[in-house]
Tab-separated table of C-alpha atoms in Angstrom:
chain	number	residue	atom	x	y	z
A	240	MET	CA	5.307	31.961	-25.172
A	241	GLU	CA	6.887	28.290	-26.225
A	242	ALA	CA	5.811	27.059	-29.688
A	243	GLU	CA	3.566	24.387	-28.163
A	244	THR	CA	1.641	26.835	-26.362
A	245	ALA	CA	0.850	29.094	-29.338
A	246	SER	CA	-0.143	25.916	-31.283
A	247	ALA	CA	-2.273	24.797	-28.738
A	248	VAL	CA	-3.962	28.702	-28.664
A	249	ALA	CA	-4.349	28.066	-32.506
A	250	ARG	CA	-5.674	24.544	-31.981
A	251	GLY	CA	-8.051	25.516	-29.167
A	252	ALA	CA	-6.841	23.148	-27.343
A	253	ILE	CA	-6.369	24.994	-24.106
A	254	SER	CA	-8.444	23.742	-20.994
A	255	LYS	CA	-9.857	26.954	-19.768
A	256	GLY	CA	-11.194	27.700	-23.495
A	257	ASP	CA	-11.002	29.798	-26.485
A	258	VAL	CA	-8.234	31.852	-25.299
A	259	LEU	CA	-8.324	34.750	-28.336
A	260	ALA	CA	-12.027	34.655	-28.119
A	261	VAL	CA	-11.814	35.518	-24.402
A	262	ALA	CA	-8.498	37.519	-24.666
A	263	ARG	CA	-10.742	40.195	-27.051
A	264	VAL	CA	-13.788	39.916	-24.706
A	265	ALA	CA	-11.561	40.700	-21.830
A	266	GLY	CA	-9.503	43.574	-23.873
A	267	ILE	CA	-13.037	45.489	-24.820
A	268	GLN	CA	-13.899	45.480	-20.951
A	269	ALA	CA	-11.034	46.953	-20.073
A	270	ALA	CA	-10.901	49.798	-22.734
A	271	LYS	CA	-14.489	50.567	-21.422
A	272	ARG	CA	-13.286	50.373	-17.762
A	273	ALA	CA	-9.911	52.450	-18.238
A	274	PRO	CA	-10.903	54.904	-15.610
A	275	ASP	CA	-11.534	52.716	-12.965
A	276	LEU	CA	-8.420	51.065	-13.649
A	277	ILE	CA	-6.182	54.177	-13.999
A	278	PRO	CA	-5.968	56.914	-11.802
A	279	ARG	CA	-6.899	60.298	-13.130
A	280	CYS	CA	-7.938	58.577	-17.149
A	281	HIS	CA	-10.762	60.809	-17.875
A	282	PRO	CA	-14.440	58.670	-18.698
A	283	LEU	CA	-15.102	58.559	-22.217
A	284	LEU	CA	-17.983	57.488	-24.192
A	285	VAL	CA	-16.234	54.778	-26.328
A	286	GLY	CA	-17.766	54.082	-29.660
A	287	ALA	CA	-15.880	51.276	-30.819
A	288	VAL	CA	-13.242	48.848	-29.518
A	289	LEU	CA	-11.767	46.621	-31.760
A	290	VAL	CA	-9.254	44.083	-30.398
A	291	ASN	CA	-7.347	41.891	-32.874
A	292	PHE	CA	-4.665	38.960	-32.681
A	293	ARG	CA	-1.869	37.989	-35.056
A	294	LEU	CA	-0.516	34.450	-33.913
A	295	GLU	CA	3.055	33.405	-34.820
A	296	GLU	CA	4.846	30.617	-33.926
A	297	THR	CA	6.154	31.797	-30.519
A	298	TYR	CA	4.158	35.085	-29.677
A	299	ILE	CA	0.846	36.478	-30.198
A	300	GLU	CA	0.669	40.152	-31.535
A	301	ILE	CA	-2.282	42.242	-29.873
A	302	GLU	CA	-3.484	45.311	-31.508
A	303	ALA	CA	-6.414	47.617	-30.204
A	304	GLU	CA	-8.042	50.600	-31.802
A	305	VAL	CA	-10.482	52.407	-29.778
A	306	GLU	CA	-12.686	55.291	-31.254
A	307	THR	CA	-14.547	58.113	-29.449
A	308	TYR	CA	-16.341	61.600	-30.632
A	309	ASP	CA	-15.395	62.668	-27.051
A	310	ARG	CA	-13.084	65.781	-26.672
A	311	THR	CA	-9.845	63.827	-26.035
A	312	GLY	CA	-7.947	60.598	-27.264
A	313	VAL	CA	-8.521	57.086	-26.299
A	314	GLU	CA	-4.811	56.261	-25.759
A	315	MET	CA	-5.364	54.905	-22.500
A	316	GLU	CA	-8.293	52.955	-23.649
A	317	ALA	CA	-6.442	51.123	-26.338
A	318	LEU	CA	-3.077	50.766	-24.058
A	319	ALA	CA	-5.350	49.091	-21.246
A	320	ALA	CA	-7.631	46.742	-23.820
A	321	CYS	CA	-3.982	45.710	-25.235
A	322	SER	CA	-2.509	45.316	-21.637
A	323	VAL	CA	-5.676	43.178	-20.113
A	324	ALA	CA	-5.670	41.002	-23.380
A	325	ALA	CA	-2.157	40.060	-22.417
A	326	LEU	CA	-2.757	39.314	-19.144
A	327	THR	CA	-5.863	36.981	-20.202
A	328	ILE	CA	-3.889	35.294	-22.513
A	329	TYR	CA	-1.453	34.523	-19.878
A	330	ASP	CA	-3.912	33.476	-17.227
A	331	MET	CA	-5.404	31.165	-19.539
A	332	CYS	CA	-2.328	29.547	-20.890
A	333	LYS	CA	0.176	29.447	-17.799
A	334	SER	CA	-0.849	25.928	-16.785
A	335	LEU	CA	1.049	24.998	-19.930
A	336	ASP	CA	3.969	27.643	-19.899
A	337	LYS	CA	4.306	29.472	-17.009
A	338	ALA	CA	7.946	31.329	-18.571
A	339	MET	CA	5.644	33.311	-20.873
A	340	VAL	CA	6.580	36.941	-20.994
A	341	ILE	CA	4.143	40.280	-21.620
A	342	GLY	CA	6.696	42.368	-23.897
A	343	ASP	CA	6.577	45.823	-24.991
A	344	ILE	CA	3.307	48.114	-24.967
A	345	ALA	CA	3.181	51.096	-27.077
A	346	LEU	CA	1.194	53.195	-28.740
A	347	TRP	CA	1.710	53.173	-32.722
A	348	GLU	CA	-1.052	55.804	-33.881
A	349	LYS	CA	-3.157	58.543	-32.359
A	350	THR	CA	-5.407	61.031	-34.190
A	351	GLY	CA	-7.736	63.508	-32.724
A	352	GLY	CA	-8.027	65.194	-29.212
A	353	ARG	CA	-6.058	68.558	-28.116
A	354	SER	CA	-2.633	66.984	-29.150
A	355	GLY	CA	-3.755	66.342	-32.784
A	356	THR	CA	-2.001	63.079	-34.670
A	357	TYR	CA	0.942	60.974	-33.264
A	358	ARG	CA	2.654	58.121	-35.403
A	359	ARG	CA	5.627	56.386	-34.032
A	360	ALA	CA	8.338	56.899	-36.079
A	361	GLU	CA	9.089	53.847	-38.489
A	362	ASP	CA	12.168	52.619	-36.649
A	363	GLY	CA	10.031	51.911	-33.678
A	364	ALA	CA	8.962	48.718	-35.937
A	365	ASP	CA	11.634	46.997	-34.041
A	366	LEU	CA	9.971	47.153	-30.744
A	367	ALA	CA	9.319	43.231	-29.441
A	368	HIS	CA	5.634	42.106	-29.317
A	369	ASP	CA	5.953	39.634	-27.528
A	370	LEU	CA	3.517	37.827	-25.027
């Protein structure tokens, strides 16, 4: 995003309201509704959803953490949370910056479930996290 768009988000100067607060709620809702959004995604009992942001000069990094005690992992719920949070930020800021880009969305870590633990290799740290 343009630096002035990120600055407006940081100052709370977006006319549609508090961008990060609304995007956090949207991400949480998306995690809880992942089976309704993604065909064949198992409905799970989601115990907790955390959506956090790191605001930089020209981008906002979004991180979602989802917990469950269910039989499988919650990767799709976390990825849905990040995706919908990013779309919400775009929607709320598009009047200032239609050229924003939603960048790489990736799974960084997963524990539990049938497939066990997954951690993205450190060389994956070079992936862009632009919005």
